[in-house]
mmCIF file with all atom_site columns, C-alpha atoms in Angstrom:
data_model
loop_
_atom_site.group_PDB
_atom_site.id
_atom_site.type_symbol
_atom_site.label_atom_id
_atom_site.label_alt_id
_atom_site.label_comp_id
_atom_site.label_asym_id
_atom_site.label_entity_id
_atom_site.label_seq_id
_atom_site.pdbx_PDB_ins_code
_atom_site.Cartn_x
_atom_site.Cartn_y
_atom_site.Cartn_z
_atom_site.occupancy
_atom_site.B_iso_or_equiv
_atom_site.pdbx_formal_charge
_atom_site.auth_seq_id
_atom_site.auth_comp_id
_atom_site.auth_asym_id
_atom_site.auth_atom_id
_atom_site.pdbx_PDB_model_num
ATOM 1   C CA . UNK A 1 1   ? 13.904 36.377 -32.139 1.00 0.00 ? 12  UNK A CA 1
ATOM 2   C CA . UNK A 1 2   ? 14.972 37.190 -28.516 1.00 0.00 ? 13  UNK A CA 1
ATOM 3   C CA . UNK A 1 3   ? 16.346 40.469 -27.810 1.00 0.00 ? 14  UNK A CA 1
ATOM 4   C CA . UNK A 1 4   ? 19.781 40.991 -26.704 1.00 0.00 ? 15  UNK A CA 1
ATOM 5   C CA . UNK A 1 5   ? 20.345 43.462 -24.644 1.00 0.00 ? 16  UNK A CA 1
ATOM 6   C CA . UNK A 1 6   ? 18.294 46.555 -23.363 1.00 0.00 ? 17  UNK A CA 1
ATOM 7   C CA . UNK A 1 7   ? 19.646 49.495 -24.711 1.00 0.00 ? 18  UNK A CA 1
ATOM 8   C CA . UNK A 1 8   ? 17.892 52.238 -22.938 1.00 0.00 ? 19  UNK A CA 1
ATOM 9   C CA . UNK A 1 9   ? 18.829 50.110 -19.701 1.00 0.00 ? 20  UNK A CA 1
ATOM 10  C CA . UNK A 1 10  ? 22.586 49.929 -20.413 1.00 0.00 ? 21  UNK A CA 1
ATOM 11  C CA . UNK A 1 11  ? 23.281 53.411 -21.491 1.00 0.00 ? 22  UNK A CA 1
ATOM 12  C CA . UNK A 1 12  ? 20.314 55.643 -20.163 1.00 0.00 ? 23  UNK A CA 1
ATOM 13  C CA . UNK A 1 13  ? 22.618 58.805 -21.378 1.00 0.00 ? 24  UNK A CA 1
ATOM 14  C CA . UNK A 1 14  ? 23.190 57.962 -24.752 1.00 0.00 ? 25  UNK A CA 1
ATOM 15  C CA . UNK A 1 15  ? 19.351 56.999 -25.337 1.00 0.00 ? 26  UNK A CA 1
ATOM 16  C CA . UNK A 1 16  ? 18.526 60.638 -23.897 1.00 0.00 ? 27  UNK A CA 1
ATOM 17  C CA . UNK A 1 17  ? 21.095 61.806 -26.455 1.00 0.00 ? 28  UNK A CA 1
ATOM 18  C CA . UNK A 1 18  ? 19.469 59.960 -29.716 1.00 0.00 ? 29  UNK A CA 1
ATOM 19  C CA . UNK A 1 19  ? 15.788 61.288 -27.975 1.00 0.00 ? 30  UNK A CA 1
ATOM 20  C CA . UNK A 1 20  ? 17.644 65.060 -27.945 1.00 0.00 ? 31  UNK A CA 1
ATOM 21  C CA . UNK A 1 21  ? 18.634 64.245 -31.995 1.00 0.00 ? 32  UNK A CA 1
ATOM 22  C CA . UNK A 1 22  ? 15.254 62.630 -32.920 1.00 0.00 ? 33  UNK A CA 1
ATOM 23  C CA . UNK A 1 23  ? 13.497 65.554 -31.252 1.00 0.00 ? 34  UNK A CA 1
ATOM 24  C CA . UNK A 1 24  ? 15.761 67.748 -33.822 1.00 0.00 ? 35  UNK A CA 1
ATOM 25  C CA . UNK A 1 25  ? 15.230 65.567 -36.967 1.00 0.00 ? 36  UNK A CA 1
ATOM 26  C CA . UNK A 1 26  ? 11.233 65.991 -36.014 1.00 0.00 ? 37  UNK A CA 1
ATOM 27  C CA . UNK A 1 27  ? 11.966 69.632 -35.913 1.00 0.00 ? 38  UNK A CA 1
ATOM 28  C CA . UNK A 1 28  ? 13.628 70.398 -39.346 1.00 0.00 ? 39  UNK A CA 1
ATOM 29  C CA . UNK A 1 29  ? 11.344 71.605 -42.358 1.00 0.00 ? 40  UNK A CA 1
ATOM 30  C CA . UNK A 1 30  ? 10.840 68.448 -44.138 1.00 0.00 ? 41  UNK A CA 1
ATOM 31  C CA . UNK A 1 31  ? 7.622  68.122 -44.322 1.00 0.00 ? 42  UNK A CA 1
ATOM 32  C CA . UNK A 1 32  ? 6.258  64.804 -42.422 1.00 0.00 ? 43  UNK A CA 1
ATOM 33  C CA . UNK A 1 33  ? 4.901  62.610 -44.846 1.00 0.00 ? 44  UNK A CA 1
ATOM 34  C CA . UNK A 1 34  ? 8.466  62.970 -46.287 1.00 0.00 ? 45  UNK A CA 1
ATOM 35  C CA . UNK A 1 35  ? 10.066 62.320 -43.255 1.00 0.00 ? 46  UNK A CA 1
ATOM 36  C CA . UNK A 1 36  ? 8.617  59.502 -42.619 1.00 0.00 ? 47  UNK A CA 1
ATOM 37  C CA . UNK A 1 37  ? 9.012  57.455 -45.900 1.00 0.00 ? 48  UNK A CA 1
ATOM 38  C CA . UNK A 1 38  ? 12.957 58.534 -45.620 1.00 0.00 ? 49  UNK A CA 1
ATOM 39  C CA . UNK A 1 39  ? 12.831 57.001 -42.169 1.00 0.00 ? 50  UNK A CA 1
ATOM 40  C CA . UNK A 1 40  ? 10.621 53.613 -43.265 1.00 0.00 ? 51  UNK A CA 1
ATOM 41  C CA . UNK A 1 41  ? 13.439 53.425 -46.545 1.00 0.00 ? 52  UNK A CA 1
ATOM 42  C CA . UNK A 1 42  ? 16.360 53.569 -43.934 1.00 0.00 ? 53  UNK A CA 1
ATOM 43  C CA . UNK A 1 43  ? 14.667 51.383 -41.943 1.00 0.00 ? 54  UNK A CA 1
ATOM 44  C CA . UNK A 1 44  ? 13.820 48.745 -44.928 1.00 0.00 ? 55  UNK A CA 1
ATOM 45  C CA . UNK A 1 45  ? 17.585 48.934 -46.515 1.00 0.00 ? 56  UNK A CA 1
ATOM 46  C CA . UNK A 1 46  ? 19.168 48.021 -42.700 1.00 0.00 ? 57  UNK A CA 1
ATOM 47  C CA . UNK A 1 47  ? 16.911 44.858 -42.143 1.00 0.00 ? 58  UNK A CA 1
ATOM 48  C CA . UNK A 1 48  ? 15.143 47.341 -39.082 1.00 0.00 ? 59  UNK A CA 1
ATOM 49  C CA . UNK A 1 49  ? 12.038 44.642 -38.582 1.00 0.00 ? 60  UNK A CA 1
ATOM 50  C CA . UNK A 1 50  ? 11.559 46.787 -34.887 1.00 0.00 ? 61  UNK A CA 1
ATOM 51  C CA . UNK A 1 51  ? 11.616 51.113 -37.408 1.00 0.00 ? 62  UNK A CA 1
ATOM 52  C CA . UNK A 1 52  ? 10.169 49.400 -40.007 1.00 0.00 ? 63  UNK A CA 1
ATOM 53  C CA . UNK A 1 53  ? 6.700  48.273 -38.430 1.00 0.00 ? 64  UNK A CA 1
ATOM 54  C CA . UNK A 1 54  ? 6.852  51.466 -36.285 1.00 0.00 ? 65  UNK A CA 1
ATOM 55  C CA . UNK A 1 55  ? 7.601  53.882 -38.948 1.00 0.00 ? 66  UNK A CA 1
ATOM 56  C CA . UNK A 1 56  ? 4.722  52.417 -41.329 1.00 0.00 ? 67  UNK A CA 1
ATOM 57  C CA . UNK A 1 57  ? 2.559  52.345 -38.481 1.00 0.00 ? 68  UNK A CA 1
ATOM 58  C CA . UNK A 1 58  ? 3.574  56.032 -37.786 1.00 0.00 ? 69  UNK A CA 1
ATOM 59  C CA . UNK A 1 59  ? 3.131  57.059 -41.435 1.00 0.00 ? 70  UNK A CA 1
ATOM 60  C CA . UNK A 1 60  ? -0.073 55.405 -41.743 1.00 0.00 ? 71  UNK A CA 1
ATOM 61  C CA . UNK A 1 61  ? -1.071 57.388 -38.526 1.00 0.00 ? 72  UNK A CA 1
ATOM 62  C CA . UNK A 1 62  ? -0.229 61.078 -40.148 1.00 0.00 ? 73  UNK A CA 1
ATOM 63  C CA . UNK A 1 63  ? -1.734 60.697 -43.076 1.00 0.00 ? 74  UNK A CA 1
ATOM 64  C CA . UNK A 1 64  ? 0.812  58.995 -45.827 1.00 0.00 ? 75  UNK A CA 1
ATOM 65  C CA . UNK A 1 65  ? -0.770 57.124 -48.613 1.00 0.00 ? 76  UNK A CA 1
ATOM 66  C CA . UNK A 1 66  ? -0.560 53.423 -48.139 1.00 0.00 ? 77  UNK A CA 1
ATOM 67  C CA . UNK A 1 67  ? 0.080  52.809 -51.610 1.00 0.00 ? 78  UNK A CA 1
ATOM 68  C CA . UNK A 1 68  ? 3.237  54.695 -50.840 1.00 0.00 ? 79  UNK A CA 1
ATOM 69  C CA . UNK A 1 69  ? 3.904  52.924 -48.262 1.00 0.00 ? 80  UNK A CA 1
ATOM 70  C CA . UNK A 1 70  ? 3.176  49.316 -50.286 1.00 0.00 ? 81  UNK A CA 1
ATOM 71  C CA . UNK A 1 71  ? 5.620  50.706 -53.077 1.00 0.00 ? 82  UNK A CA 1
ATOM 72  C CA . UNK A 1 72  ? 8.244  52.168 -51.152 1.00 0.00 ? 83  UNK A CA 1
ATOM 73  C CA . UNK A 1 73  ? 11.166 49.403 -51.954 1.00 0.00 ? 84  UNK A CA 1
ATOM 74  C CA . UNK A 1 74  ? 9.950  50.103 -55.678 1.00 0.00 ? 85  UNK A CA 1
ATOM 75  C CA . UNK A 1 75  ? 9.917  53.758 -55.769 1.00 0.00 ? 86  UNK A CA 1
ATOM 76  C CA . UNK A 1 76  ? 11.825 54.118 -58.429 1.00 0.00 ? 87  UNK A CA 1
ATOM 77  C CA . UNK A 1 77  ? 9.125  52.107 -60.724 1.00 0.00 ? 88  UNK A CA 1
ATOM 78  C CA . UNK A 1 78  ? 6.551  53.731 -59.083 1.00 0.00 ? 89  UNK A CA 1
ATOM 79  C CA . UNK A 1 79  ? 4.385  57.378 -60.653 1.00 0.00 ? 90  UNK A CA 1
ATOM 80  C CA . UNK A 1 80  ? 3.470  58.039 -57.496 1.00 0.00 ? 91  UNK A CA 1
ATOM 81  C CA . UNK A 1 81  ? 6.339  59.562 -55.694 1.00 0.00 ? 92  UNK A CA 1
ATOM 82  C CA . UNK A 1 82  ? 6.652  63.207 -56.669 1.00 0.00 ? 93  UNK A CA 1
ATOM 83  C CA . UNK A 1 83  ? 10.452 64.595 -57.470 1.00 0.00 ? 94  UNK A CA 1
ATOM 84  C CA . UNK A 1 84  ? 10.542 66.106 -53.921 1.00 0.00 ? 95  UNK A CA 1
ATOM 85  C CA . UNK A 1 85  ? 10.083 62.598 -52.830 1.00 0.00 ? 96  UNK A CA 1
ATOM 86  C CA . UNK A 1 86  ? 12.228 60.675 -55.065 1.00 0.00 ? 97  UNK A CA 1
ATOM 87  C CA . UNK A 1 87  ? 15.498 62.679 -54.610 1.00 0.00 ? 98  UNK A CA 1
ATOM 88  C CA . UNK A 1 88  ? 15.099 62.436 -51.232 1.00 0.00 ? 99  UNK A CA 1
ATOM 89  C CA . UNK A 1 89  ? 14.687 58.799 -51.384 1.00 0.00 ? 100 UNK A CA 1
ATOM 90  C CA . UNK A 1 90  ? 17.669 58.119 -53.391 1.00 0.00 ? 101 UNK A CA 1
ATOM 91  C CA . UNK A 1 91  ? 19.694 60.215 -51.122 1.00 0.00 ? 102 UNK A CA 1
ATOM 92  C CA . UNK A 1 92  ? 18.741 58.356 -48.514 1.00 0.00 ? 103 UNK A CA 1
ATOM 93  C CA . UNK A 1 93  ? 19.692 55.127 -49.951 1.00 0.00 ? 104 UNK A CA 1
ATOM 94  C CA . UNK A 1 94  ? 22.841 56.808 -51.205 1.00 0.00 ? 105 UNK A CA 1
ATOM 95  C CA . UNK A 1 95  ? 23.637 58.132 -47.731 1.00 0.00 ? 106 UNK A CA 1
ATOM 96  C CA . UNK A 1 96  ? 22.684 55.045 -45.879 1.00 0.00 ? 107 UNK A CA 1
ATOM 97  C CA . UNK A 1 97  ? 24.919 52.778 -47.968 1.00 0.00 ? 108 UNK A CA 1
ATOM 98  C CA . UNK A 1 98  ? 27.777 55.214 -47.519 1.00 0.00 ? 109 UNK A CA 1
ATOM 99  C CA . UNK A 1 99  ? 30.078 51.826 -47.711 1.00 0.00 ? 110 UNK A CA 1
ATOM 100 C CA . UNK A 1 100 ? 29.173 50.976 -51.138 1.00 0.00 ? 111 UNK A CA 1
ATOM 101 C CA . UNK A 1 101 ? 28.355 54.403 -53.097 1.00 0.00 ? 112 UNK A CA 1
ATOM 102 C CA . UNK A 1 102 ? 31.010 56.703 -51.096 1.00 0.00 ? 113 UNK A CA 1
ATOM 103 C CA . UNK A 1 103 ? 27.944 59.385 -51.780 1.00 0.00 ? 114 UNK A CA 1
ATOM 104 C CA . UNK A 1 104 ? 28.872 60.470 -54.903 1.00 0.00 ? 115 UNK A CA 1
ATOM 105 C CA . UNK A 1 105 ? 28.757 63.833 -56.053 1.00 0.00 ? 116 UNK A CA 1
ATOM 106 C CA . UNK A 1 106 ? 25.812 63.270 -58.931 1.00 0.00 ? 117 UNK A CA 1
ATOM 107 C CA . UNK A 1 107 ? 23.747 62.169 -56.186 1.00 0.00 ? 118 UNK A CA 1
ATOM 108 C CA . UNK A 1 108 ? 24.581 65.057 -54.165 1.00 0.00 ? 119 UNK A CA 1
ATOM 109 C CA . UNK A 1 109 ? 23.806 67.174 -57.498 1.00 0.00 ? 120 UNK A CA 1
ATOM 110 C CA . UNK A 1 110 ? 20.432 65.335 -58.352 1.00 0.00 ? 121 UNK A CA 1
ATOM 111 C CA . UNK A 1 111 ? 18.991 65.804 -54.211 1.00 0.00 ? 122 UNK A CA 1
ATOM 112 C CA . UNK A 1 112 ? 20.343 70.253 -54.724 1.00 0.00 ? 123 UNK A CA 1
ATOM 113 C CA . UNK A 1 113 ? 17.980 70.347 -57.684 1.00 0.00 ? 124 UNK A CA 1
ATOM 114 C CA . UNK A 1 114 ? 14.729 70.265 -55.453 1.00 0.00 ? 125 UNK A CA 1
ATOM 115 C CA . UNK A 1 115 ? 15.686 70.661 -52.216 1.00 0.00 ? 126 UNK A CA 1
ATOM 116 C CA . UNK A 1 116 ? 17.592 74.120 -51.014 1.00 0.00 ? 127 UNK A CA 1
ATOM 117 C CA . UNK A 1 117 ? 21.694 73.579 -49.141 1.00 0.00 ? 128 UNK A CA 1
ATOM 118 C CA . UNK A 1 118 ? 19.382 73.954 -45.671 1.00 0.00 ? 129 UNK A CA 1
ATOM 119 C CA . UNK A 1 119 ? 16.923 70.884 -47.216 1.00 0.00 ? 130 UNK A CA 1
ATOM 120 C CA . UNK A 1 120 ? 19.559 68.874 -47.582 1.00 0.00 ? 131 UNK A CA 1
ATOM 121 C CA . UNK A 1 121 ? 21.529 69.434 -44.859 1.00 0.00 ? 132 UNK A CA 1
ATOM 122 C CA . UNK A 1 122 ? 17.996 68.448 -42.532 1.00 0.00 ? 133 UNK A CA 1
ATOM 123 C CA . UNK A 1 123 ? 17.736 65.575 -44.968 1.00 0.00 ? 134 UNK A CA 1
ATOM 124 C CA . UNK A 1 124 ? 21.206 64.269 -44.098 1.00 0.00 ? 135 UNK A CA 1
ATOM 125 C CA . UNK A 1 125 ? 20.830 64.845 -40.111 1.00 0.00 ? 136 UNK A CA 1
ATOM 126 C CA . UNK A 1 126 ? 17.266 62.931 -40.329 1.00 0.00 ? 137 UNK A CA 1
ATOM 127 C CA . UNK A 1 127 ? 19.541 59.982 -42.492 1.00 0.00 ? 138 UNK A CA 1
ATOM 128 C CA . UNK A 1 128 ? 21.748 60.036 -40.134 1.00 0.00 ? 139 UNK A CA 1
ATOM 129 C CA . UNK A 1 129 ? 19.456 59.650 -37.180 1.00 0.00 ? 140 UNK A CA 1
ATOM 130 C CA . UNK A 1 130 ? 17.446 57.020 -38.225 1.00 0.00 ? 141 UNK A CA 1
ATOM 131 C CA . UNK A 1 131 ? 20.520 54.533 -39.439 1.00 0.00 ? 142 UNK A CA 1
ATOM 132 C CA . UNK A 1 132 ? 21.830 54.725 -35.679 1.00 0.00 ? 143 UNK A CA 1
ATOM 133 C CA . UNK A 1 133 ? 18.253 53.997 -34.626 1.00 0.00 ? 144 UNK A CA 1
ATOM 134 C CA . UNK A 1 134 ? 18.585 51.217 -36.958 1.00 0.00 ? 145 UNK A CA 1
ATOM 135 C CA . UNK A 1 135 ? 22.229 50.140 -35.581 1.00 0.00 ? 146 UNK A CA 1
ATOM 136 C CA . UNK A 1 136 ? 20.923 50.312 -32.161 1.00 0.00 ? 147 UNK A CA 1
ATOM 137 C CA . UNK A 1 137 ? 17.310 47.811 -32.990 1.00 0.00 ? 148 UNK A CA 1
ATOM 138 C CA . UNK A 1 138 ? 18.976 45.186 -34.858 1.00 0.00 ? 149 UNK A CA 1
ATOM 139 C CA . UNK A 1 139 ? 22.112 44.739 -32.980 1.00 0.00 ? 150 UNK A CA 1
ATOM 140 C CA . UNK A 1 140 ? 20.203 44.660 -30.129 1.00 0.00 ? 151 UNK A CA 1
ATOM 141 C CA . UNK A 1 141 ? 17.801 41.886 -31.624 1.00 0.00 ? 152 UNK A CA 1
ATOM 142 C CA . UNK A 1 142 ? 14.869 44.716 -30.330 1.00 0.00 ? 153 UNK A CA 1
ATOM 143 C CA . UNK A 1 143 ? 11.899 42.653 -31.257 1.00 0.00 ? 154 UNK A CA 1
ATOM 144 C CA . UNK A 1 144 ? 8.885  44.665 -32.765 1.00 0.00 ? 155 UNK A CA 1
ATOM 145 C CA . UNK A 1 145 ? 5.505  45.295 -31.542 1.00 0.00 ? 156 UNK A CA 1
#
Protein backbone atom coordinates (compact mmCIF):
# COMPACT_ATOMS: atom_id res chain seq x y z
CA UNK A 1 0.00 0.00 0.00
CA UNK A 2 1.49 3.49 -0.74
CA UNK A 3 0.50 6.28 1.35
CA UNK A 4 -1.39 9.13 0.09
CA UNK A 5 -0.78 12.05 1.43
CA UNK A 6 1.17 13.32 4.60
CA UNK A 7 -1.12 14.50 6.98
CA UNK A 8 0.98 16.10 9.58
CA UNK A 9 2.71 17.85 6.44
CA UNK A 10 -0.52 19.28 4.96
CA UNK A 11 -2.21 20.55 8.00
CA UNK A 12 0.56 20.96 10.78
CA UNK A 13 -2.37 22.85 12.93
CA UNK A 14 -4.90 20.40 12.91
CA UNK A 15 -2.32 17.47 13.80
CA UNK A 16 -1.25 19.77 16.90
CA UNK A 17 -4.99 19.92 17.58
CA UNK A 18 -5.69 15.89 17.55
CA UNK A 19 -1.99 15.77 19.72
CA UNK A 20 -3.85 18.58 22.23
CA UNK A 21 -7.15 15.89 22.26
CA UNK A 22 -5.04 12.67 22.49
CA UNK A 23 -3.03 14.28 25.28
CA UNK A 24 -6.69 14.75 26.98
CA UNK A 25 -8.08 11.23 26.19
CA UNK A 26 -4.55 9.96 27.92
CA UNK A 27 -5.52 12.15 30.75
CA UNK A 28 -9.11 11.01 31.71
CA UNK A 29 -9.57 8.26 34.53
CA UNK A 30 -9.94 5.24 32.49
CA UNK A 31 -7.64 3.24 33.57
CA UNK A 32 -4.93 2.26 30.71
CA UNK A 33 -5.23 -1.21 30.03
CA UNK A 34 -8.87 -0.13 29.30
CA UNK A 35 -7.97 2.53 27.23
CA UNK A 36 -6.10 0.86 25.19
CA UNK A 37 -8.28 -2.19 24.17
CA UNK A 38 -11.16 0.63 23.43
CA UNK A 39 -8.58 2.24 21.18
CA UNK A 40 -7.21 -1.32 19.44
CA UNK A 41 -11.44 -2.19 19.05
CA UNK A 42 -11.90 1.26 17.25
CA UNK A 43 -9.04 0.70 15.48
CA UNK A 44 -10.02 -3.09 14.37
CA UNK A 45 -13.88 -2.09 13.45
CA UNK A 46 -12.42 0.99 10.94
CA UNK A 47 -9.96 -1.34 8.95
CA UNK A 48 -6.96 1.03 10.97
CA UNK A 49 -3.97 -1.56 9.75
CA UNK A 50 -1.47 1.78 10.77
CA UNK A 51 -3.76 2.11 15.22
CA UNK A 52 -4.17 -1.29 15.05
CA UNK A 53 -0.41 -2.59 15.04
CA UNK A 54 0.46 0.51 17.15
CA UNK A 55 -2.17 0.20 19.69
CA UNK A 56 -1.41 -3.70 20.26
CA UNK A 57 2.08 -2.90 20.28
CA UNK A 58 1.29 -0.12 22.87
CA UNK A 59 -0.93 -2.41 24.97
CA UNK A 60 1.46 -5.13 24.92
CA UNK A 61 4.06 -2.47 26.15
CA UNK A 62 1.87 -1.40 29.47
CA UNK A 63 1.10 -4.43 30.57
CA UNK A 64 -2.36 -5.80 28.83
CA UNK A 65 -2.78 -9.48 28.63
CA UNK A 66 -2.13 -10.80 25.19
CA UNK A 67 -4.80 -13.17 25.37
CA UNK A 68 -6.89 -10.05 25.51
CA UNK A 69 -5.44 -8.73 22.98
CA UNK A 70 -5.75 -12.25 20.70
CA UNK A 71 -9.59 -12.23 21.70
CA UNK A 72 -10.46 -8.79 21.36
CA UNK A 73 -12.78 -9.10 17.99
CA UNK A 74 -14.43 -12.02 20.14
CA UNK A 75 -14.95 -10.36 23.36
CA UNK A 76 -18.17 -11.02 23.64
CA UNK A 77 -17.41 -15.03 23.63
CA UNK A 78 -14.64 -14.49 25.63
CA UNK A 79 -14.56 -15.00 30.13
CA UNK A 80 -11.89 -12.98 30.19
CA UNK A 81 -13.03 -9.46 29.84
CA UNK A 82 -14.40 -8.24 33.15
CA UNK A 83 -17.92 -6.10 33.04
CA UNK A 84 -15.85 -2.86 33.32
CA UNK A 85 -14.32 -4.01 30.15
CA UNK A 86 -17.13 -5.34 28.23
CA UNK A 87 -19.52 -2.32 28.51
CA UNK A 88 -16.96 -0.29 27.52
CA UNK A 89 -16.27 -2.35 24.57
CA UNK A 90 -19.71 -2.47 23.32
CA UNK A 91 -19.99 1.19 23.69
CA UNK A 92 -17.32 1.62 21.73
CA UNK A 93 -18.54 -0.41 18.94
CA UNK A 94 -21.92 1.20 19.47
CA UNK A 95 -20.40 4.68 19.32
CA UNK A 96 -18.06 3.99 16.50
CA UNK A 97 -20.78 2.65 14.21
CA UNK A 98 -22.93 5.65 15.04
CA UNK A 99 -24.30 5.14 11.21
CA UNK A 100 -25.78 1.86 11.80
CA UNK A 101 -26.92 1.68 15.66
CA UNK A 102 -27.88 5.59 16.02
CA UNK A 103 -26.42 4.75 19.79
CA UNK A 104 -29.31 3.58 21.23
CA UNK A 105 -30.43 4.32 24.52
CA UNK A 106 -30.08 0.47 26.04
CA UNK A 107 -26.59 0.75 25.15
CA UNK A 108 -26.26 3.99 26.76
CA UNK A 109 -28.17 2.25 29.85
CA UNK A 110 -25.99 -1.03 29.86
CA UNK A 111 -22.26 1.32 29.70
CA UNK A 112 -24.19 3.80 33.16
CA UNK A 113 -24.41 0.51 35.03
CA UNK A 114 -20.52 0.29 35.66
CA UNK A 115 -19.15 3.25 34.71
CA UNK A 116 -20.23 6.76 36.60
CA UNK A 117 -21.96 10.00 33.93
CA UNK A 118 -18.01 11.37 34.23
CA UNK A 119 -16.80 7.51 32.99
CA UNK A 120 -18.72 7.71 30.28
CA UNK A 121 -18.46 10.93 29.20
CA UNK A 122 -14.18 10.19 29.13
CA UNK A 123 -15.21 6.99 27.42
CA UNK A 124 -17.03 8.83 24.62
CA UNK A 125 -14.20 11.69 24.16
CA UNK A 126 -11.45 8.72 24.01
CA UNK A 127 -14.16 7.02 21.13
CA UNK A 128 -14.25 9.87 19.61
CA UNK A 129 -10.55 10.53 19.38
CA UNK A 130 -9.40 7.47 18.21
CA UNK A 131 -12.14 7.08 15.13
CA UNK A 132 -10.66 10.50 13.71
CA UNK A 133 -7.22 8.97 14.24
CA UNK A 134 -8.63 6.20 12.35
CA UNK A 135 -10.28 8.60 9.54
CA UNK A 136 -7.08 10.37 9.26
CA UNK A 137 -4.62 6.67 8.79
CA UNK A 138 -6.73 5.01 6.35
CA UNK A 139 -7.75 7.78 4.16
CA UNK A 140 -4.45 8.71 4.07
CA UNK A 141 -3.28 5.07 3.06
CA UNK A 142 -0.64 5.75 6.35
CA UNK A 143 1.22 2.53 6.02
CA UNK A 144 2.19 0.82 9.42
CA UNK A 145 5.41 0.16 11.00
Amino acid sequence: MTQRLDMHEQIPGFYKAMVALEHEAKNSSIETGLFHLMKLRASQLNHCAFCTNMHTEEALHDGVDPRKIYLLTVWEESWLFSDRERAALAWTESVTLIAETGVPDEDYEAVREVFSEKEVAELTGIICAINVWNRLAVSSRQPHK
